[in-house]
Structures are given as structure tokens and as C-alpha cells.
PDB file of C-alpha atoms and ligand atoms in Angstrom:
ATOM      1  CA  MET A   8      -9.451 121.190  52.623  1.00 61.00           C
ATOM      2  CA  THR A   9     -11.646 122.281  55.501  1.00 72.00           C
ATOM      3  CA  ASP A  10     -15.302 123.069  54.762  1.00 77.00           C
ATOM      4  CA  ASN A  11     -15.632 125.676  57.471  1.00 93.00           C
ATOM      5  CA  ALA A  12     -12.585 127.673  56.353  1.00 97.00           C
ATOM      6  CA  ALA A  13     -13.087 131.290  55.363  1.00 98.00           C
ATOM      7  CA  ILE A  14      -9.437 131.453  54.367  1.00 98.00           C
ATOM      8  CA  GLN A  15      -7.148 128.480  53.960  1.00 98.00           C
ATOM      9  CA  PHE A  16      -3.371 128.451  53.469  1.00 98.00           C
ATOM     10  CA  GLU A  17      -1.993 125.440  51.598  1.00 98.00           C
ATOM     11  CA  HIS A  18       1.748 124.949  52.070  1.00 98.00           C
ATOM     12  CA  VAL A  19       2.457 128.638  51.682  1.00 98.00           C
ATOM     13  CA  ASP A  20       5.984 130.020  51.555  1.00 98.00           C
ATOM     14  CA  TYR A  21       6.668 133.691  51.145  1.00 98.00           C
ATOM     15  CA  GLN A  22      10.105 135.065  50.394  1.00 98.00           C
ATOM     16  CA  ALA A  23      11.263 138.662  50.013  1.00 96.00           C
ATOM     17  CA  ASP A  24      14.730 139.543  48.785  1.00 93.00           C
ATOM     18  CA  GLY A  25      15.670 135.868  49.076  1.00 90.00           C
ATOM     19  CA  LEU A  26      14.684 135.814  52.745  1.00 95.00           C
ATOM     20  CA  ALA A  27      12.142 133.298  54.024  1.00 97.00           C
ATOM     21  CA  ILE A  28       9.453 135.434  55.652  1.00 98.00           C
ATOM     22  CA  LEU A  29       6.786 132.714  55.879  1.00 98.00           C
ATOM     23  CA  GLN A  30       7.487 128.988  55.806  1.00 98.00           C
ATOM     24  CA  ASN A  31       5.084 126.204  55.022  1.00 98.00           C
ATOM     25  CA  ILE A  32       1.918 127.762  56.393  1.00 98.00           C
ATOM     26  CA  ASN A  33      -0.737 125.097  56.082  1.00 98.00           C
ATOM     27  CA  ASP A  34      -3.671 126.160  58.196  1.00 98.00           C
ATOM     28  CA  TYR A  35      -7.032 127.921  58.097  1.00 98.00           C
ATOM     29  CA  PHE A  36      -9.183 130.648  59.610  1.00 98.00           C
ATOM     30  CA  PRO A  37     -12.652 129.307  60.498  1.00 98.00           C
ATOM     31  CA  LYS A  38     -15.686 130.986  58.967  1.00 98.00           C
ATOM     32  CA  GLY A  39     -17.821 133.134  61.240  1.00 98.00           C
ATOM     33  CA  LYS A  40     -15.397 132.964  64.153  1.00 98.00           C
ATOM     34  CA  ILE A  41     -12.927 135.341  65.745  1.00 98.00           C
ATOM     35  CA  THR A  42      -9.360 134.114  65.361  1.00 98.00           C
ATOM     36  CA  ALA A  43      -6.663 135.760  67.486  1.00 98.00           C
ATOM     37  CA  LEU A  44      -3.413 135.845  65.528  1.00 98.00           C
ATOM     38  CA  VAL A  45      -0.579 136.273  68.005  1.00 97.00           C
ATOM     39  CA  GLY A  46       3.189 136.082  68.039  1.00 95.00           C
ATOM     40  CA  PRO A  47       6.280 138.197  68.622  1.00 94.00           C
ATOM     41  CA  SER A  48       7.084 141.220  66.513  1.00 94.00           C
ATOM     42  CA  GLY A  49       8.553 140.134  63.160  1.00 95.00           C
ATOM     43  CA  ALA A  50       6.858 136.700  63.258  1.00 96.00           C
ATOM     44  CA  GLY A  51       5.090 137.345  59.936  1.00 97.00           C
ATOM     45  CA  LYS A  52       1.571 138.236  61.100  1.00 97.00           C
ATOM     46  CA  THR A  53       1.099 141.317  58.930  1.00 97.00           C
ATOM     47  CA  THR A  54       2.527 139.426  55.961  1.00 98.00           C
ATOM     48  CA  VAL A  55      -0.215 136.805  56.429  1.00 98.00           C
ATOM     49  CA  PHE A  56      -2.805 139.588  56.082  1.00 98.00           C
ATOM     50  CA  LYS A  57      -1.185 140.975  52.954  1.00 97.00           C
ATOM     51  CA  LEU A  58      -1.339 137.517  51.418  1.00 97.00           C
ATOM     52  CA  CYS A  59      -4.994 137.076  52.431  1.00 97.00           C
ATOM     53  CA  ASN A  60      -6.218 140.134  50.564  1.00 93.00           C
ATOM     54  CA  GLY A  61      -3.864 139.891  47.617  1.00 94.00           C
ATOM     55  CA  LEU A  62      -1.489 142.753  48.447  1.00 93.00           C
ATOM     56  CA  LYS A  63       1.249 140.117  48.177  1.00 96.00           C
ATOM     57  CA  SER A  64       1.342 136.724  46.470  1.00 96.00           C
ATOM     58  CA  PRO A  65       2.838 133.543  47.912  1.00 97.00           C
ATOM     59  CA  THR A  66       6.183 132.369  46.538  1.00 97.00           C
ATOM     60  CA  THR A  67       4.835 128.819  46.637  1.00 97.00           C
ATOM     61  CA  GLY A  68       1.548 127.297  47.756  1.00 98.00           C
ATOM     62  CA  ASN A  69      -2.047 128.481  47.556  1.00 97.00           C
ATOM     63  CA  ILE A  70      -4.397 130.650  49.532  1.00 98.00           C
ATOM     64  CA  LEU A  71      -8.098 129.931  49.243  1.00 97.00           C
ATOM     65  CA  PHE A  72     -10.937 132.310  50.095  1.00 98.00           C
ATOM     66  CA  ASN A  73     -14.300 130.512  50.210  1.00 96.00           C
ATOM     67  CA  GLN A  74     -12.542 127.472  48.697  1.00 96.00           C
ATOM     68  CA  GLN A  75     -11.345 129.463  45.636  1.00 96.00           C
ATOM     69  CA  PRO A  76      -7.733 130.593  45.076  1.00 96.00           C
ATOM     70  CA  VAL A  77      -7.415 134.291  45.951  1.00 96.00           C
ATOM     71  CA  ASN A  78      -5.700 135.003  42.632  1.00 94.00           C
ATOM     72  CA  THR A  79      -8.891 134.022  40.796  1.00 96.00           C
ATOM     73  CA  TYR A  80     -10.750 136.971  42.333  1.00 97.00           C
ATOM     74  CA  GLU A  81     -10.615 140.381  40.805  1.00 94.00           C
ATOM     75  CA  PRO A  82      -8.321 142.431  43.168  1.00 93.00           C
ATOM     76  CA  VAL A  83     -10.841 145.197  43.938  1.00 90.00           C
ATOM     77  CA  GLU A  84     -13.511 142.585  44.618  1.00 93.00           C
ATOM     78  CA  LEU A  85     -11.161 140.619  46.877  1.00 96.00           C
ATOM     79  CA  ARG A  86     -10.305 143.710  48.927  1.00 93.00           C
ATOM     80  CA  ARG A  87     -13.980 144.570  49.229  1.00 94.00           C
ATOM     81  CA  ARG A  88     -14.827 141.103  50.537  1.00 97.00           C
ATOM     82  CA  ILE A  89     -11.751 140.841  52.778  1.00 97.00           C
ATOM     83  CA  GLY A  90     -11.540 144.173  54.598  1.00 95.00           C
ATOM     84  CA  LEU A  91      -8.441 145.395  56.392  1.00 94.00           C
ATOM     85  CA  ALA A  92      -8.191 147.823  59.314  1.00 93.00           C
ATOM     86  CA  LEU A  93      -4.806 148.990  60.576  1.00 90.00           C
ATOM     87  CA  GLN A  94      -3.394 150.410  63.777  1.00 88.00           C
ATOM     88  CA  ASP A  95      -2.793 153.893  62.389  1.00 86.00           C
ATOM     89  CA  ALA A  96      -6.270 154.212  60.771  1.00 86.00           C
ATOM     90  CA  THR A  97      -4.995 156.452  57.970  1.00 90.00           C
ATOM     91  CA  MET A  98      -7.523 159.084  56.889  1.00 94.00           C
ATOM     92  CA  ILE A  99      -7.766 161.408  53.918  1.00 95.00           C
ATOM     93  CA  GLN A 100      -8.037 165.146  54.543  1.00 96.00           C
ATOM     94  CA  GLY A 101     -11.604 166.290  54.880  1.00 97.00           C
ATOM     95  CA  THR A 102     -14.656 165.385  56.874  1.00 97.00           C
ATOM     96  CA  VAL A 103     -15.707 162.179  58.553  1.00 98.00           C
ATOM     97  CA  ARG A 104     -18.224 161.757  55.749  1.00 97.00           C
ATOM     98  CA  ASP A 105     -15.522 162.135  53.075  1.00 97.00           C
ATOM     99  CA  ASN A 106     -13.634 159.279  54.688  1.00 97.00           C
ATOM    100  CA  LEU A 107     -16.667 157.073  55.106  1.00 97.00           C
ATOM    101  CA  ALA A 108     -17.592 157.613  51.449  1.00 97.00           C
ATOM    102  CA  LEU A 109     -14.123 156.716  50.174  1.00 94.00           C
ATOM    103  CA  PRO A 110     -14.553 152.960  49.608  1.00 92.00           C
ATOM    104  CA  LEU A 111     -17.776 153.569  47.674  1.00 93.00           C
ATOM    105  CA  GLU A 112     -16.273 156.392  45.620  1.00 91.00           C
ATOM    106  CA  LEU A 113     -13.474 154.060  44.587  1.00 86.00           C
ATOM    107  CA  GLN A 114     -16.231 151.932  43.037  1.00 86.00           C
ATOM    108  CA  ALA A 115     -17.929 155.004  41.507  1.00 90.00           C
ATOM    109  CA  LYS A 116     -20.795 154.696  43.986  1.00 93.00           C
ATOM    110  CA  GLN A 117     -22.385 157.345  46.187  1.00 95.00           C
ATOM    111  CA  LEU A 118     -22.841 157.235  49.929  1.00 96.00           C
ATOM    112  CA  SER A 119     -26.454 158.023  50.854  1.00 96.00           C
ATOM    113  CA  ASN A 120     -27.218 159.918  54.060  1.00 96.00           C
ATOM    114  CA  GLU A 121     -29.178 156.942  55.265  1.00 97.00           C
ATOM    115  CA  THR A 122     -26.251 154.541  54.815  1.00 96.00           C
ATOM    116  CA  ALA A 123     -23.820 157.030  56.361  1.00 97.00           C
ATOM    117  CA  GLU A 124     -25.991 157.326  59.459  1.00 97.00           C
ATOM    118  CA  GLN A 125     -26.533 153.588  59.622  1.00 95.00           C
ATOM    119  CA  TYR A 126     -22.788 152.870  59.744  1.00 95.00           C
ATOM    120  CA  MET A 127     -22.048 155.691  62.176  1.00 96.00           C
ATOM    121  CA  ASN A 128     -24.727 154.224  64.404  1.00 93.00           C
ATOM    122  CA  LEU A 129     -23.347 150.705  64.022  1.00 91.00           C
ATOM    123  CA  VAL A 130     -19.913 151.726  65.298  1.00 92.00           C
ATOM    124  CA  GLY A 131     -21.273 154.029  67.988  1.00 92.00           C
ATOM    125  CA  LEU A 132     -20.416 157.420  66.476  1.00 95.00           C
ATOM    126  CA  LYS A 133     -22.987 160.226  66.488  1.00 96.00           C
ATOM    127  CA  ALA A 134     -24.359 161.103  63.041  1.00 96.00           C
ATOM    128  CA  GLU A 135     -23.603 164.782  63.735  1.00 96.00           C
ATOM    129  CA  PHE A 136     -19.883 163.874  63.522  1.00 97.00           C
ATOM    130  CA  LEU A 137     -20.275 163.307  59.775  1.00 98.00           C
ATOM    131  CA  THR A 138     -19.619 166.944  58.962  1.00 97.00           C
ATOM    132  CA  ARG A 139     -16.617 167.283  61.298  1.00 97.00           C
ATOM    133  CA  ASP A 140     -13.040 167.546  60.187  1.00 97.00           C
ATOM    134  CA  VAL A 141     -11.507 164.115  60.610  1.00 97.00           C
ATOM    135  CA  ARG A 142      -8.553 165.691  62.460  1.00 96.00           C
ATOM    136  CA  ASP A 143     -10.873 166.567  65.344  1.00 96.00           C
ATOM    137  CA  LEU A 144     -11.558 162.919  66.215  1.00 95.00           C
ATOM    138  CA  SER A 145      -9.934 161.186  69.181  1.00 93.00           C
ATOM    139  CA  GLY A 146      -7.870 158.033  68.626  1.00 91.00           C
ATOM    140  CA  GLY A 147     -10.789 155.793  69.584  1.00 92.00           C
ATOM    141  CA  GLN A 148     -13.241 157.681  67.366  1.00 94.00           C
ATOM    142  CA  ARG A 149     -10.800 157.496  64.481  1.00 94.00           C
ATOM    143  CA  GLN A 150     -10.499 153.759  64.905  1.00 93.00           C
ATOM    144  CA  LYS A 151     -14.304 153.421  64.924  1.00 94.00           C
ATOM    145  CA  LEU A 152     -14.473 155.438  61.725  1.00 96.00           C
ATOM    146  CA  SER A 153     -11.796 153.241  60.201  1.00 95.00           C
ATOM    147  CA  ILE A 154     -13.869 150.155  61.084  1.00 94.00           C
ATOM    148  CA  ALA A 155     -17.052 151.765  59.722  1.00 95.00           C
ATOM    149  CA  ARG A 156     -15.210 152.629  56.501  1.00 95.00           C
ATOM    150  CA  THR A 157     -14.147 149.010  56.116  1.00 94.00           C
ATOM    151  CA  LEU A 158     -17.619 147.672  56.962  1.00 94.00           C
ATOM    152  CA  ILE A 159     -19.337 149.824  54.387  1.00 94.00           C
ATOM    153  CA  ASN A 160     -18.076 147.329  51.799  1.00 93.00           C
ATOM    154  CA  GLN A 161     -19.894 144.588  53.727  1.00 93.00           C
ATOM    155  CA  PRO A 162     -16.806 142.372  53.907  1.00 96.00           C
ATOM    156  CA  GLU A 163     -17.191 138.697  54.726  1.00 98.00           C
ATOM    157  CA  VAL A 164     -13.812 138.720  56.465  1.00 98.00           C
ATOM    158  CA  LEU A 165     -12.405 141.534  58.573  1.00 97.00           C
ATOM    159  CA  LEU A 166      -8.644 141.639  59.128  1.00 97.00           C
ATOM    160  CA  LEU A 167      -7.664 143.731  62.158  1.00 97.00           C
ATOM    161  CA  ASP A 168      -3.984 144.543  62.582  1.00 96.00           C
ATOM    162  CA  GLU A 169      -3.188 145.806  66.099  1.00 94.00           C
ATOM    163  CA  ILE A 170      -6.145 148.195  65.952  1.00 93.00           C
ATOM    164  CA  THR A 171      -6.274 148.873  69.691  1.00 93.00           C
ATOM    165  CA  SER A 172      -2.583 149.053  70.538  1.00 90.00           C
ATOM    166  CA  SER A 173      -2.428 152.852  70.639  1.00 87.00           C
ATOM    167  CA  LEU A 174      -5.744 153.315  72.447  1.00 88.00           C
ATOM    168  CA  ASP A 175      -6.510 153.907  76.118  1.00 90.00           C
ATOM    169  CA  ARG A 176      -8.298 151.200  78.079  1.00 92.00           C
ATOM    170  CA  ILE A 177     -11.811 152.635  77.724  1.00 91.00           C
ATOM    171  CA  SER A 178     -11.514 153.066  73.959  1.00 89.00           C
ATOM    172  CA  ARG A 179      -9.990 149.613  73.708  1.00 91.00           C
ATOM    173  CA  GLN A 180     -12.945 148.026  75.523  1.00 93.00           C
ATOM    174  CA  ASP A 181     -15.312 149.991  73.335  1.00 90.00           C
ATOM    175  CA  ILE A 182     -13.661 148.627  70.180  1.00 93.00           C
ATOM    176  CA  GLU A 183     -13.650 145.093  71.610  1.00 95.00           C
ATOM    177  CA  ARG A 184     -17.399 145.279  72.206  1.00 95.00           C
ATOM    178  CA  LEU A 185     -17.903 146.648  68.723  1.00 94.00           C
ATOM    179  CA  ILE A 186     -15.970 143.793  67.117  1.00 95.00           C
ATOM    180  CA  LEU A 187     -17.957 141.210  69.099  1.00 96.00           C
ATOM    181  CA  LYS A 188     -21.166 142.866  67.932  1.00 94.00           C
ATOM    182  CA  ILE A 189     -20.037 142.833  64.289  1.00 95.00           C
ATOM    183  CA  ASN A 190     -19.083 139.177  64.567  1.00 97.00           C
ATOM    184  CA  LYS A 191     -22.450 138.257  66.109  1.00 97.00           C
ATOM    185  CA  GLU A 192     -24.836 140.466  64.181  1.00 94.00           C
ATOM    186  CA  LEU A 193     -23.204 140.506  60.759  1.00 93.00           C
ATOM    187  CA  GLU A 194     -21.582 137.055  61.115  1.00 96.00           C
ATOM    188  CA  THR A 195     -18.351 138.533  59.824  1.00 97.00           C
ATOM    189  CA  THR A 196     -15.283 136.307  60.106  1.00 98.00           C
ATOM    190  CA  ILE A 197     -12.736 138.213  62.191  1.00 98.00           C
ATOM    191  CA  ILE A 198      -8.981 137.703  62.197  1.00 98.00           C
ATOM    192  CA  TRP A 199      -7.407 139.842  64.861  1.00 98.00           C
ATOM    193  CA  ILE A 200      -3.676 140.425  65.183  1.00 98.00           C
ATOM    194  CA  THR A 201      -2.902 141.485  68.726  1.00 95.00           C
ATOM    195  CA  HIS A 202       0.170 141.395  70.930  1.00 88.00           C
ATOM    196  CA  ASN A 203      -2.116 141.583  73.956  1.00 91.00           C
ATOM    197  CA  ILE A 204      -2.541 137.983  75.126  1.00 93.00           C
ATOM    198  CA  GLU A 205      -5.363 138.878  77.506  1.00 93.00           C
ATOM    199  CA  GLN A 206      -7.225 140.473  74.619  1.00 95.00           C
ATOM    200  CA  ALA A 207      -6.581 137.411  72.464  1.00 96.00           C
ATOM    201  CA  GLN A 208      -7.942 135.129  75.174  1.00 96.00           C
ATOM    202  CA  ALA A 209     -10.963 137.317  75.876  1.00 96.00           C
ATOM    203  CA  MET A 210     -11.926 137.911  72.242  1.00 97.00           C
ATOM    204  CA  GLY A 211     -10.745 134.868  70.317  1.00 98.00           C
ATOM    205  CA  GLU A 212     -12.426 131.513  69.796  1.00 98.00           C
ATOM    206  CA  HIS A 213      -9.674 130.202  67.565  1.00 98.00           C
ATOM    207  CA  THR A 214      -5.995 131.098  67.517  1.00 98.00           C
ATOM    208  CA  TRP A 215      -2.845 130.965  65.435  1.00 98.00           C
ATOM    209  CA  VAL A 216       0.442 131.431  67.237  1.00 97.00           C
ATOM    210  CA  MET A 217       3.232 132.491  64.881  1.00 97.00           C
ATOM    211  CA  MET A 218       6.983 132.533  65.418  1.00 96.00           C
ATOM    212  CA  ASP A 219       9.782 133.092  62.902  1.00 96.00           C
ATOM    213  CA  GLY A 220       7.486 132.832  59.899  1.00 98.00           C
ATOM    214  CA  ARG A 221       5.748 129.656  60.985  1.00 98.00           C
ATOM    215  CA  VAL A 222       2.465 128.756  62.669  1.00 98.00           C
ATOM    216  CA  VAL A 223       3.739 126.922  65.732  1.00 96.00           C
ATOM    217  CA  GLU A 224       0.372 126.232  67.349  1.00 96.00           C
ATOM    218  CA  SER A 225      -3.207 126.677  66.193  1.00 97.00           C
ATOM    219  CA  GLY A 226      -6.673 125.604  67.261  1.00 97.00           C
ATOM    220  CA  GLU A 227      -9.154 126.532  69.951  1.00 97.00           C
ATOM    221  CA  ILE A 228      -8.255 129.601  71.976  1.00 97.00           C
ATOM    222  CA  GLY A 229      -7.854 127.488  75.136  1.00 96.00           C
ATOM    223  CA  LEU A 230      -4.514 126.260  73.872  1.00 95.00           C
ATOM    224  CA  LEU A 231      -3.059 129.596  74.980  1.00 95.00           C
ATOM    225  CA  ASP A 232      -3.696 128.510  78.580  1.00 94.00           C
ATOM    226  CA  ASN A 233      -1.581 125.465  78.101  1.00 91.00           C
ATOM    227  CA  PRO A 234       0.807 125.726  75.162  1.00 91.00           C
ATOM    228  CA  LYS A 235       2.782 122.645  74.172  1.00 90.00           C
ATOM    229  CA  ASN A 236       5.634 124.608  72.683  1.00 90.00           C
ATOM    230  CA  LYS A 237       8.134 126.049  75.221  1.00 92.00           C
ATOM    231  CA  GLU A 238       8.806 129.154  73.105  1.00 90.00           C
ATOM    232  CA  VAL A 239       5.075 129.820  72.966  1.00 91.00           C
ATOM    233  CA  GLU A 240       4.864 129.439  76.724  1.00 92.00           C
ATOM    234  CA  ARG A 241       7.629 132.022  77.182  1.00 92.00           C
ATOM    235  CA  PHE A 242       5.927 134.364  74.742  1.00 91.00           C
ATOM    236  CA  ILE A 243       2.586 134.072  76.554  1.00 91.00           C
ATOM    237  CA  LYS A 244       4.228 134.712  79.893  1.00 88.00           C
ATOM    238  CA  GLY A 245       5.656 137.897  78.393  1.00 85.00           C
ATOM    239  CA  GLU A 246       9.270 136.745  78.423  1.00 79.00           C
ATOM    240  CA  VAL A 247       9.636 137.307  74.656  1.00 75.00           C
ATOM    241  CA  GLU A 248       8.715 140.610  72.978  1.00 68.00           C
TER     242      GLU A 248
HETATM  243  N1  LIG B  20       9.364 143.587  51.832  1.00 87.22           N
HETATM  244  C1  LIG B  20      10.126 142.990  52.756  1.00 87.22           C
HETATM  245  N2  LIG B  20      11.436 142.733  52.519  1.00 87.22           N
HETATM  246  C2  LIG B  20      12.199 142.133  53.440  1.00 87.22           C
HETATM  247  N3  LIG B  20      11.759 141.746  54.641  1.00 87.22           N
HETATM  248  C3  LIG B  20      10.468 141.998  54.953  1.00 87.22           C
HETATM  249  C4  LIG B  20       9.579 142.611  54.035  1.00 87.22           C
HETATM  250  N4  LIG B  20       8.371 142.711  54.626  1.00 87.22           N
HETATM  251  C5  LIG B  20       8.483 142.170  55.856  1.00 87.22           C
HETATM  252  N5  LIG B  20       9.742 141.748  56.055  1.00 87.22           N
HETATM  253  C6  LIG B  20      10.245 141.038  57.243  1.00 87.22           C
HETATM  254  O1  LIG B  20       9.391 139.939  57.426  1.00 87.22           O
HETATM  255  C7  LIG B  20       9.264 139.611  58.771  1.00 87.22           C
HETATM  256  C8  LIG B  20       7.823 139.544  59.147  1.00 87.22           C
HETATM  257  O2  LIG B  20       7.237 140.848  59.089  1.00 87.22           O
HETATM  258  P1  LIG B  20       5.746 141.146  59.526  1.00 87.22           P
HETATM  259  O3  LIG B  20       4.851 140.284  58.732  1.00 87.22           O
HETATM  260  O4  LIG B  20       5.550 142.601  59.440  1.00 87.22           O
HETATM  261  O5  LIG B  20       5.749 140.651  61.053  1.00 87.22           O
HETATM  262  P2  LIG B  20       4.753 140.989  62.267  1.00 87.22           P
HETATM  263  O6  LIG B  20       3.545 141.641  61.696  1.00 87.22           O
HETATM  264  O7  LIG B  20       4.495 139.665  62.918  1.00 87.22           O
HETATM  265  O8  LIG B  20       5.500 141.894  63.192  1.00 87.22           O
HETATM  266  C9  LIG B  20      10.045 140.663  59.552  1.00 87.22           C
HETATM  267  O9  LIG B  20      11.293 140.144  59.891  1.00 87.22           O
HETATM  268  C10 LIG B  20      10.190 141.800  58.520  1.00 87.22           C
HETATM  269  O10 LIG B  20      11.347 142.530  58.784  1.00 87.22           O
HETATM  270 MG1  LIG B  21       2.704 143.471  62.074  1.00 87.22          MG
END
């Protein structure tokens, strides 16, 4: 067991329909750091996230959050403390405010104007957007709202699954700066799935490289400059999708 782990996998296998999706994952995500989780499409990255916040359970092995097995947390509590933001940033119909209020409403809590403005400000959206129809937001604005909506639960860990892959360069850089700020100011542990190696290298301090359901390399981000594994080297050079 590692003291500085926010989330630790202990010999985790995950099977679906008899297929091995994840095999013997025995590794951790360091607390307070940004980990870049990279690997080809189908490697099992999104499945790792679903296991982290309890959307799926391991077939064998354990997953610990703050040194406690995830299945000992109440599911709603676990998902509040381990927030997830996705590429498509799904919104409910209604205003920006309706969407921002959603996580609190699910806990029978109200969103105050002060808190709404605070989180809009944190992610760099104007407070006057609160009354707008969510359909009028650009892709980048939508992604910021999605992040704000996740942060309103004050998660200790933020799981980001390809959140910038459909954004233009300017919006992408904006989101990257925002995530760095959240990591620094709120000390949130960030785990960032990205297929953009440059982004992984620029943003990450720690990394997991996954292939075919396994973690093939992990450690400080610098290992991406000089991978030991030949398959990883080909992936980083862009020779594998
Ligand atoms: N419910 C499921 N049943 C069968 N196979 C699945 C299921 N969920 C995911 N998979 C498979 O597991 C593998 C890993 O998927 P995923 O975690 O989404 O990979 P990544 O996010 O790295 O692209 C893929 O081959 C995918 O087709
Ligand atoms: Mg995925």
C-alpha cells in the first residue's frame, strides 16, 4: 500500500461477458497530482474510471480510495468525492443554472446565487450566462460548465475522460489552464485520459500507459520521453492508434 495514493488498484481483473477487459492492474494514482492516463483506443482506460467511482466492480482484486475499499463507501457519496467529466459533456434541457444545480438537487440541496456565481467565475464563465439556454453554449463553454457542475460537489478526485478531444485549440488551452488551476488551488487529484501525448506530457506529473487491459508502464511523466516498452514507443510516436 502506498501512503500517497488517492486511488490504489490491488491486483484488479475486470471481465465482461467472459472477456478479460482489465488484467492484474496493481498500481496507484498519487494524491494531489495530475496523472495522464494514456493508451490506444480499447486499452481499458474508461473502464478504469468506471471502477474508480463504483459504476463497475472488479471481478477480482480491490480498489482503494483514501486507503478504504471503494465498495465500503455509499455510492452517492463515492460519486460526489470522485467526480467524472466526459468528452460529450451531456446536459439536461434548460438553462446553464439548471445544469449547474443538478448535482445539488440530486442531494435535495439548493444552489445559492452566490455559489452559482462562484463556480461560474472559477471556470471562467460569465455569471450572466446562468440564465441562458444550455444549447446556446459553444463546445468549450459547455465543457467548462460540465467541469463546474462536477466541481460543485467539491470532489477530492477529478476523472477527466477525453474532455478536450472535440475542442478547438484555443478552447483546449483554456481547459488545460483551468485544470492546472483546479489542481493547484483546490489541490484536487486529477486523472486525465487523453490520446494527445503532447497534452499528457505538458499536463501530467505522473502517468499510466495502458495497452490491452494492462498497465504496461507507470511512474513519472518523463518516462514518456523514453519508454522501455517497444509497443509504448510506437504508440507515443503515433504509429498505433
Ligand atoms: N460491457 C462491455 N462488454 C464487453 N466489452 C466491453 C464492455 N465495456 C467495454 N468493453 C471492451 O473493453 C475494452 C476496453 O474498453 P474501454 O475501457 O472503453 O477502452 P478505452 O477507454 O481505453 O478506449 C474494449 O475492447 C471494449 O470494447
Ligand atoms: Mg475511453
